[in-house]
Amino acid sequence: MQKRSHWSNRLAFIIVAIGSAVGLGNIWKFPYIAGENGGGAFVLVYLFCILLIGLPIFVAELYIGQKAQHNAITSFAILEKKEKSLWSMAGWFGLISAFLILSFYSVVGGWIIDYFYQSVSLNFADKSDEQIRMMMTNLFSSPGKQIFFHFVFMSLTFGIVIGGISQGIEKWSKILMPLFFILLTGLLIYSITTPGFQSAVEFLFSFNTSKLTASGILEAVGHSFFTMSLGMGAIITYGSYLSPKENLFGTAVIIGFMDTLVALISGLIIFSVVFSYGFDPASGPTLMFQTLPVLFAKSAMGQIVAMAFFGLVLFAALTSAVSLLEVIVSYFHESLEWNRKKTTTIFCLILFSLGILSALSTNILAEFWVYKKMTFFDFFDHITSHYLLPIGGLIISLFFGWKIPNENIAAVIKNKFSLNLIVWSARLIAPIGIAAMIINSLL
Ligand code: TRP
């Protein structure tokens, strides 16, 4: 057997894991679902979900991968010291989720590439609000454009993953993530100077519980999985390339904190613009594509900001897409014993084809309902966030809480309070929360 590749050190793991967690979920999805669910009330529930569900499951996945040193499916059997384990089911669900998520994720990644290209070619300059809105309509109504940009995004992801762990994923994350954070800071400073900043802060942080709805809570639970890359073995897979000696709890806290911070900052940036120009905060998935370009067209610095913004959303999206692809590649690479080149090539082709269904969901297939008025795009997004990731997370949580001997966990989480928080969240709080959510959304 080949020797397993590893990240260079703990910092490298932190960078790639933040790269995985921070993505379209933070910059595109979080602001629009917060907007749709009334802002502050949603944010409060979301913060609780990160602490009581996201953090323990992150620790669980990291523990499983780091100890087993195998892919997201085989790892369960290794830890149970059995030939086959029923718990591996979490890995199988995960594999299905990885295909579905990456297929629509890459389409949104494609939109970002188009917007990046538009900003580099200075196409936002001197346009009216209406014209900018039309740019989005044009993109959405064109099957050719959508498929083309989806192809470009998939190819970039392919280009990184084919390089492997240290020469591909680690190397690129170390370039893309620092750039990302520099720009995010710049944009935050900029947004503080806009007239809408105050309203943005109030919108996101006035915790008005009367606005809380059942569907908002469900959305928050589901999103806590999505945003921290949990419930499908991405962190098991990344953890399996981390040396078993490295500290795990502190690492999980850093990543959860950074991911949440980026979501909140993105929310502040986007809502500052929304309130400065009187847009509708609840406008849904198109929020980012309608609001920011308008701002960019208006301000003098706007052209540069636009390039930087879409460039960096692209970086964040790429480092996340890479982690989704790595779950698939690592499993098939190890189980079929194909080499990395062949595995990556074949699965990228499959993913590209599957993504076409989502690329056509805003045009040719816009009226094709897979289920209850959902297009393929909506359906893939919905069943992964609302069912597959939570179910995967539930299994992982129970496995970690009940199957791993307490003293083994105590050996890696030295602080008593943290240990109890994690173990009891994994055993009871997270499973009950997830189960309640699944039952509720089925009813
Ligand atoms: N967390 C990423 C984001 O917020 C998306 C992502 C990457 C993901 N890997 C994942 C979601 C694994 C669920 C599972 O954009």
Coordinates of C-alpha atoms and ligand atoms in Angstrom, one line a residue:
M1 CA 0.0 0.0 0.0
Q2 CA 1.1 3.6 -0.7
K3 CA 2.1 5.8 2.1
R4 CA -0.7 8.2 3.0
S5 CA -0.1 11.9 2.1
H6 CA -0.3 14.4 4.9
W7 CA -0.7 18.2 5.4
S8 CA 2.6 19.8 6.2
N9 CA 1.6 20.7 9.8
R10 CA -1.3 21.8 11.9
L11 CA -1.4 25.3 10.5
A12 CA -1.8 23.9 7.0
F13 CA -4.7 21.8 8.1
I14 CA -6.3 24.9 9.7
I15 CA -5.9 26.8 6.4
V16 CA -7.4 24.0 4.2
A17 CA -10.2 23.4 6.7
I18 CA -11.1 27.1 6.8
G19 CA -10.8 27.0 3.0
S20 CA -13.4 24.2 3.0
A21 CA -15.7 25.8 5.5
V22 CA -15.6 29.3 4.1
G23 CA -17.3 29.4 0.8
L24 CA -20.5 30.3 -1.0
G25 CA -22.4 29.2 2.1
N26 CA -20.9 32.2 4.0
I27 CA -21.0 34.8 1.3
W28 CA -23.9 33.9 -0.9
K29 CA -26.2 31.7 1.1
F30 CA -25.9 33.0 4.7
P31 CA -26.9 36.6 3.9
Y32 CA -29.9 35.6 1.7
I33 CA -31.3 33.1 4.1
A34 CA -30.8 35.5 7.0
G35 CA -32.6 38.1 4.9
E36 CA -35.5 35.8 4.1
N37 CA -35.8 34.8 7.8
G38 CA -35.9 38.2 9.3
G39 CA -32.3 38.9 10.2
G40 CA -31.4 38.9 13.9
A41 CA -33.8 36.2 15.0
F42 CA -32.2 33.8 12.5
V43 CA -28.7 34.8 13.4
L44 CA -29.2 34.0 17.0
V45 CA -30.5 30.5 16.3
Y46 CA -27.7 30.0 13.8
L47 CA -25.1 30.9 16.5
F48 CA -26.6 28.4 18.9
C49 CA -26.6 25.7 16.2
I50 CA -22.9 26.3 15.4
L51 CA -22.0 25.9 19.1
L52 CA -24.2 22.9 20.0
I53 CA -24.4 21.1 16.7
G54 CA -21.6 22.4 14.4
L55 CA -18.8 22.3 16.9
P56 CA -19.4 18.8 18.4
I57 CA -19.9 17.3 14.9
F58 CA -16.8 19.0 13.6
V59 CA -14.8 17.4 16.5
A60 CA -16.4 14.1 15.8
E61 CA -15.6 14.1 12.1
L62 CA -12.1 15.3 12.8
Y63 CA -11.5 12.6 15.4
I64 CA -12.8 9.9 13.1
G65 CA -10.6 10.9 10.2
Q66 CA -7.6 11.6 12.2
K67 CA -7.6 8.4 14.2
A68 CA -8.7 6.1 11.3
Q69 CA -6.5 7.7 8.6
H70 CA -8.9 6.5 6.0
N71 CA -11.6 7.9 3.7
A72 CA -15.1 8.8 4.9
I73 CA -16.5 5.3 4.4
T74 CA -13.8 2.9 5.5
S75 CA -12.9 5.0 8.6
F76 CA -16.0 3.8 10.6
A77 CA -15.1 0.1 10.2
I78 CA -11.4 0.8 11.1
L79 CA -12.4 2.4 14.3
E80 CA -14.8 -0.4 15.2
K81 CA -12.1 -2.9 14.3
K82 CA -14.4 -4.7 12.0
E83 CA -14.4 -5.8 8.4
K84 CA -17.6 -3.8 7.7
S85 CA -19.5 -1.3 9.8
L86 CA -23.2 -0.3 9.6
W87 CA -22.1 3.2 10.7
S88 CA -20.3 3.5 7.3
M89 CA -23.8 4.4 6.1
A90 CA -23.0 8.0 7.0
G91 CA -20.2 7.8 4.5
W92 CA -22.5 6.5 1.8
F93 CA -25.0 9.3 2.4
G94 CA -22.0 11.6 2.4
L95 CA -20.9 10.4 -1.0
I96 CA -24.3 11.0 -2.5
S97 CA -24.4 14.5 -0.9
A98 CA -21.0 15.3 -2.3
F99 CA -22.2 14.6 -5.8
L100 CA -25.4 16.6 -5.4
I101 CA -23.9 19.6 -3.6
L102 CA -20.9 19.9 -5.9
S103 CA -23.1 19.7 -9.0
F104 CA -25.1 22.8 -8.1
Y105 CA -22.2 24.5 -6.2
S106 CA -20.2 24.5 -9.4
V107 CA -23.1 26.2 -11.3
V108 CA -23.1 29.1 -8.7
G109 CA -19.3 29.1 -8.9
G110 CA -19.9 29.6 -12.6
W111 CA -22.0 32.7 -12.0
I112 CA -19.2 34.1 -9.9
I113 CA -16.8 33.5 -12.7
D114 CA -19.0 35.4 -15.1
Y115 CA -19.4 38.3 -12.7
F116 CA -15.6 38.3 -12.2
Y117 CA -15.1 38.4 -15.9
Q118 CA -17.6 41.2 -16.2
S119 CA -15.9 43.2 -13.6
V120 CA -12.4 42.7 -15.1
S121 CA -13.8 43.9 -18.4
L122 CA -15.2 46.9 -16.7
N123 CA -18.8 46.0 -17.7
F124 CA -20.4 47.3 -14.5
A125 CA -19.2 50.9 -15.2
D126 CA -21.9 53.5 -15.9
K127 CA -24.8 51.1 -15.9
S128 CA -28.2 51.8 -14.5
D129 CA -29.6 49.6 -11.8
E130 CA -32.0 48.2 -14.4
Q131 CA -29.2 47.3 -16.8
I132 CA -27.3 45.5 -14.0
R133 CA -30.3 43.5 -13.1
M134 CA -30.6 42.6 -16.8
M135 CA -27.1 41.2 -16.7
M136 CA -28.2 38.6 -14.3
T137 CA -31.4 37.9 -16.2
N138 CA -29.3 37.4 -19.3
L139 CA -26.9 35.0 -17.6
F140 CA -29.8 33.0 -16.1
S141 CA -31.7 32.7 -19.3
S142 CA -28.8 31.4 -21.4
P143 CA -28.2 27.7 -21.2
G144 CA -25.0 28.0 -23.1
K145 CA -23.4 30.6 -20.8
Q146 CA -24.5 28.7 -17.7
I147 CA -23.0 25.4 -18.9
F148 CA -19.9 27.1 -20.1
F149 CA -19.1 28.9 -16.8
H150 CA -20.0 25.7 -14.9
F151 CA -17.5 23.9 -17.0
V152 CA -14.8 26.5 -16.3
F153 CA -15.4 26.3 -12.5
M154 CA -15.3 22.5 -12.6
S155 CA -12.1 22.6 -14.6
L156 CA -10.4 24.9 -12.0
T157 CA -11.5 22.5 -9.2
F158 CA -10.2 19.6 -11.2
G159 CA -6.9 21.4 -11.7
I160 CA -6.4 21.8 -8.0
V161 CA -7.5 18.3 -6.8
I162 CA -5.5 16.5 -9.4
G163 CA -2.3 17.9 -7.8
G164 CA -3.0 15.9 -4.7
I165 CA -2.9 16.8 -1.0
S166 CA 0.2 18.9 -0.5
Q167 CA 1.0 20.0 -4.1
G168 CA -2.6 20.7 -5.0
I169 CA -5.0 21.4 -2.2
E170 CA -2.6 22.7 0.4
K171 CA -0.5 24.7 -2.0
W172 CA -3.5 26.5 -3.5
S173 CA -5.3 27.1 -0.2
K174 CA -2.2 28.8 1.1
I175 CA -2.3 31.2 -1.8
L176 CA -6.1 31.8 -2.0
M177 CA -7.1 32.0 1.6
P178 CA -4.7 34.8 2.7
L179 CA -5.8 36.9 -0.3
F180 CA -9.4 36.2 0.7
F181 CA -8.9 37.5 4.2
I182 CA -7.1 40.7 3.0
L183 CA -10.0 41.6 0.8
L184 CA -12.7 40.7 3.3
T185 CA -11.0 43.1 5.7
G186 CA -10.8 45.8 3.0
L187 CA -14.5 45.4 2.1
L188 CA -15.5 45.5 5.8
I189 CA -13.7 48.8 6.3
Y190 CA -15.3 50.1 3.2
S191 CA -18.8 49.0 4.3
I192 CA -18.4 50.9 7.6
T193 CA -18.2 54.1 5.6
T194 CA -21.5 53.5 3.8
P195 CA -24.8 55.0 5.1
G196 CA -26.4 51.6 5.4
F197 CA -23.9 50.2 7.8
Q198 CA -25.9 51.1 10.9
S199 CA -29.1 49.5 9.6
A200 CA -27.1 46.4 8.6
V201 CA -25.8 46.0 12.2
E202 CA -29.3 46.4 13.5
F203 CA -30.8 44.0 11.0
L204 CA -28.3 41.2 11.8
F205 CA -27.9 41.7 15.6
S206 CA -31.2 42.9 17.0
F207 CA -32.3 39.5 18.3
N208 CA -36.0 40.0 18.0
T209 CA -37.3 36.5 18.9
S210 CA -40.8 37.3 17.9
K211 CA -39.7 37.0 14.3
L212 CA -38.6 33.5 14.9
T213 CA -40.4 30.9 12.7
A214 CA -40.2 27.1 12.6
S215 CA -38.9 27.2 9.1
G216 CA -36.3 29.8 10.1
I217 CA -35.1 27.3 12.8
L218 CA -34.9 24.5 10.3
E219 CA -33.0 26.6 7.9
A220 CA -30.5 27.5 10.6
V221 CA -29.9 23.9 11.6
G222 CA -29.4 22.8 8.0
H223 CA -27.2 25.7 7.3
S224 CA -24.9 25.0 10.3
F225 CA -24.0 21.8 8.5
F226 CA -23.5 23.3 5.2
T227 CA -21.4 26.2 6.3
M228 CA -19.0 24.1 8.4
S229 CA -18.7 21.4 5.7
L230 CA -20.3 18.8 8.0
G231 CA -22.4 15.7 7.7
M232 CA -20.9 14.2 4.6
G233 CA -17.4 13.3 5.6
A234 CA -15.5 16.2 4.1
I235 CA -13.8 16.8 7.5
I236 CA -13.3 13.1 8.0
T237 CA -11.5 13.1 4.8
Y238 CA -9.4 16.2 5.5
G239 CA -8.8 14.9 9.0
S240 CA -7.4 11.7 7.7
Y241 CA -4.5 13.6 6.1
L242 CA -3.7 15.2 9.5
S243 CA -1.1 13.5 11.6
P244 CA -2.8 11.6 14.5
K245 CA -0.7 13.5 17.0
E246 CA -2.1 17.0 16.4
N247 CA -4.4 18.7 18.9
L248 CA -8.0 18.5 17.8
F249 CA -10.3 20.5 20.0
G250 CA -8.5 23.8 19.7
T251 CA -8.4 23.3 16.0
A252 CA -12.1 22.8 15.7
V253 CA -12.8 26.0 17.8
I254 CA -10.6 28.1 15.5
I255 CA -12.3 26.8 12.4
G256 CA -15.8 27.2 13.8
F257 CA -15.0 30.7 14.9
M258 CA -13.5 31.8 11.7
D259 CA -16.3 30.4 9.6
T260 CA -18.9 32.2 11.7
L261 CA -16.9 35.4 11.6
V262 CA -16.7 35.4 7.8
A263 CA -20.5 34.8 7.6
L264 CA -21.2 37.7 9.8
I265 CA -18.8 40.0 8.1
S266 CA -20.2 39.0 4.7
G267 CA -23.6 39.7 6.0
L268 CA -22.6 43.2 7.2
I269 CA -21.0 44.0 3.9
I270 CA -23.9 42.9 1.8
F271 CA -26.6 44.4 4.0
S272 CA -24.8 47.7 4.2
V273 CA -25.2 47.9 0.5
V274 CA -28.7 46.7 0.6
F275 CA -29.8 49.4 3.0
S276 CA -27.7 52.1 1.5
Y277 CA -29.5 51.7 -1.8
G278 CA -32.9 50.6 -0.5
F279 CA -33.0 47.1 -1.8
D280 CA -35.1 44.3 -0.4
P281 CA -33.2 42.3 2.2
A282 CA -35.4 39.3 1.5
S283 CA -34.8 39.0 -2.2
G284 CA -33.4 35.5 -2.0
P285 CA -30.6 33.8 -3.9
T286 CA -30.1 36.7 -6.3
L287 CA -29.3 39.1 -3.4
M288 CA -25.6 39.1 -4.0
F289 CA -25.8 39.4 -7.7
Q290 CA -28.1 42.3 -7.8
T291 CA -26.9 44.4 -4.9
L292 CA -23.2 44.5 -5.0
P293 CA -22.8 45.2 -8.8
V294 CA -25.1 48.2 -8.4
L295 CA -22.8 49.6 -5.7
F296 CA -19.8 48.9 -7.9
A297 CA -21.2 50.7 -10.8
K298 CA -21.9 53.8 -8.6
S299 CA -18.7 54.4 -6.8
A300 CA -15.4 55.6 -8.2
M301 CA -13.4 52.9 -6.6
G302 CA -16.2 50.5 -7.6
Q303 CA -14.5 48.8 -10.5
I304 CA -11.5 47.7 -8.5
V305 CA -13.7 46.7 -5.6
A306 CA -15.8 44.6 -8.0
M307 CA -12.9 42.7 -9.4
A308 CA -11.5 42.1 -6.0
F309 CA -14.8 41.0 -4.6
F310 CA -15.8 38.5 -7.3
G311 CA -12.2 37.3 -7.5
L312 CA -12.2 36.5 -3.9
V313 CA -15.7 35.0 -3.7
L314 CA -14.3 32.8 -6.4
F315 CA -11.3 31.8 -4.3
A316 CA -13.5 30.9 -1.4
A317 CA -15.8 28.9 -3.6
L318 CA -12.9 27.0 -5.2
T319 CA -11.3 25.9 -1.9
S320 CA -14.7 24.6 -0.8
A321 CA -15.5 22.8 -4.0
V322 CA -12.1 21.2 -3.7
S323 CA -13.0 19.6 -0.4
L324 CA -16.3 18.3 -1.8
L325 CA -14.4 16.7 -4.7
E326 CA -11.7 15.3 -2.5
V327 CA -14.4 13.2 -0.6
I328 CA -15.3 11.5 -3.8
V329 CA -11.8 11.2 -5.1
S330 CA -10.3 9.8 -1.9
Y331 CA -12.9 7.2 -1.7
F332 CA -12.8 5.9 -5.2
H333 CA -9.0 6.3 -5.4
E334 CA -8.7 4.0 -2.4
S335 CA -11.4 1.6 -3.0
L336 CA -11.0 1.1 -6.7
E337 CA -7.3 1.5 -6.6
W338 CA -7.4 3.8 -9.6
N339 CA -4.7 6.5 -9.6
R340 CA -5.5 10.0 -8.6
K341 CA -5.4 11.3 -12.2
K342 CA -7.8 8.8 -13.5
T343 CA -10.2 9.1 -10.5
T344 CA -10.2 12.9 -10.7
T345 CA -10.8 13.0 -14.4
I346 CA -13.6 10.5 -14.5
F347 CA -15.5 11.9 -11.5
C348 CA -15.2 15.5 -12.7
L349 CA -16.8 14.5 -16.0
I350 CA -19.6 12.8 -14.1
L351 CA -20.0 15.9 -11.9
F352 CA -20.0 18.2 -14.8
S353 CA -22.8 16.2 -16.5
L354 CA -24.9 16.1 -13.3
G355 CA -24.4 19.9 -12.9
I356 CA -26.0 20.5 -16.3
L357 CA -29.3 19.8 -14.7
S358 CA -28.8 22.7 -12.3
A359 CA -27.4 24.9 -15.0
L360 CA -30.6 24.4 -17.0
S361 CA -32.8 25.1 -13.9
T362 CA -33.0 28.8 -14.6
N363 CA -33.9 28.4 -18.2
I364 CA -34.9 25.3 -20.2
L365 CA -35.8 23.3 -17.1
A366 CA -37.2 26.3 -15.1
E367 CA -40.7 24.8 -15.1
F368 CA -39.6 21.3 -14.5
W369 CA -40.6 20.5 -10.9
V370 CA -38.7 17.5 -9.4
Y371 CA -40.8 17.8 -6.3
K372 CA -43.2 20.5 -5.0
K373 CA -42.3 23.3 -7.3
M374 CA -38.6 22.7 -7.0
T375 CA -36.2 22.7 -9.9
F376 CA -33.3 20.3 -10.0
F377 CA -31.2 23.1 -8.5
D378 CA -33.6 23.8 -5.7
F379 CA -34.1 20.1 -5.1
F380 CA -30.4 19.2 -4.8
D381 CA -29.9 22.2 -2.5
H382 CA -33.0 21.3 -0.4
I383 CA -32.5 17.6 0.1
T384 CA -28.8 17.9 0.9
S385 CA -29.2 20.8 3.5
H386 CA -32.5 19.6 5.0
Y387 CA -32.0 15.8 4.9
L388 CA -28.8 14.2 3.8
L389 CA -26.3 16.3 5.7
P390 CA -28.3 16.3 8.9
I391 CA -28.9 12.5 8.7
G392 CA -25.2 12.0 8.0
G393 CA -24.4 14.3 10.9
L394 CA -26.8 12.4 13.2
I395 CA -25.1 9.1 12.5
I396 CA -21.6 10.6 12.9
S397 CA -22.6 12.3 16.2
L398 CA -24.1 9.1 17.7
F399 CA -21.1 7.0 16.5
F400 CA -18.7 9.4 18.1
G401 CA -20.8 9.9 21.3
W402 CA -21.6 6.3 22.0
K403 CA -19.2 4.1 20.2
I404 CA -15.9 5.8 21.0
P405 CA -14.7 5.0 24.5
N406 CA -14.9 8.1 26.7
E407 CA -11.3 7.8 27.8
N408 CA -10.1 8.0 24.2
I409 CA -12.0 11.3 23.7
A410 CA -10.6 12.5 27.1
A411 CA -7.1 11.8 25.8
V412 CA -7.6 14.4 23.1
I413 CA -9.8 17.0 24.9
K414 CA -8.0 17.7 28.1
N415 CA -10.3 20.5 29.5
K416 CA -13.1 18.9 31.5
F417 CA -15.8 21.5 30.6
S418 CA -15.0 21.2 26.9
L419 CA -15.0 17.5 27.1
N420 CA -18.4 17.4 28.7
L421 CA -19.8 19.9 26.3
I422 CA -18.6 18.0 23.3
V423 CA -19.5 14.5 24.5
W424 CA -23.0 15.4 25.7
S425 CA -23.8 17.5 22.7
A426 CA -22.7 14.6 20.5
R427 CA -24.7 12.0 22.5
L428 CA -27.9 13.9 23.1
I429 CA -28.2 17.6 22.3
A430 CA -27.2 17.4 18.6
P431 CA -29.1 14.2 17.9
I432 CA -32.3 15.5 19.5
G433 CA -32.0 18.8 17.7
I434 CA -31.3 17.1 14.4
A435 CA -34.1 14.5 14.8
A436 CA -36.6 17.2 15.8
M437 CA -35.7 19.1 12.7
I438 CA -36.0 16.2 10.4
I439 CA -39.3 15.1 11.8
N440 CA -40.6 18.7 11.7
S441 CA -39.6 19.1 8.0
L442 CA -41.2 15.8 7.1
L443 CA -44.6 16.8 8.7
Ligands
TRP1 N1 -18.8 24.8 3.6 C1 -18.9 25.3 2.3 C2 -19.6 26.6 2.2 O1 -20.0 27.2 3.1 C3 -19.5 24.3 1.3 C4 -18.9 22.9 1.5 C5 -17.7 22.4 1.3 C6 -19.6 21.8 2.1 N2 -17.6 21.1 1.7 C7 -18.7 20.7 2.2 C8 -20.9 21.7 2.5 C9 -19.1 19.5 2.7 C10 -21.3 20.5 3.1 C11 -20.4 19.4 3.2 O2 -19.7 27.1 1.1

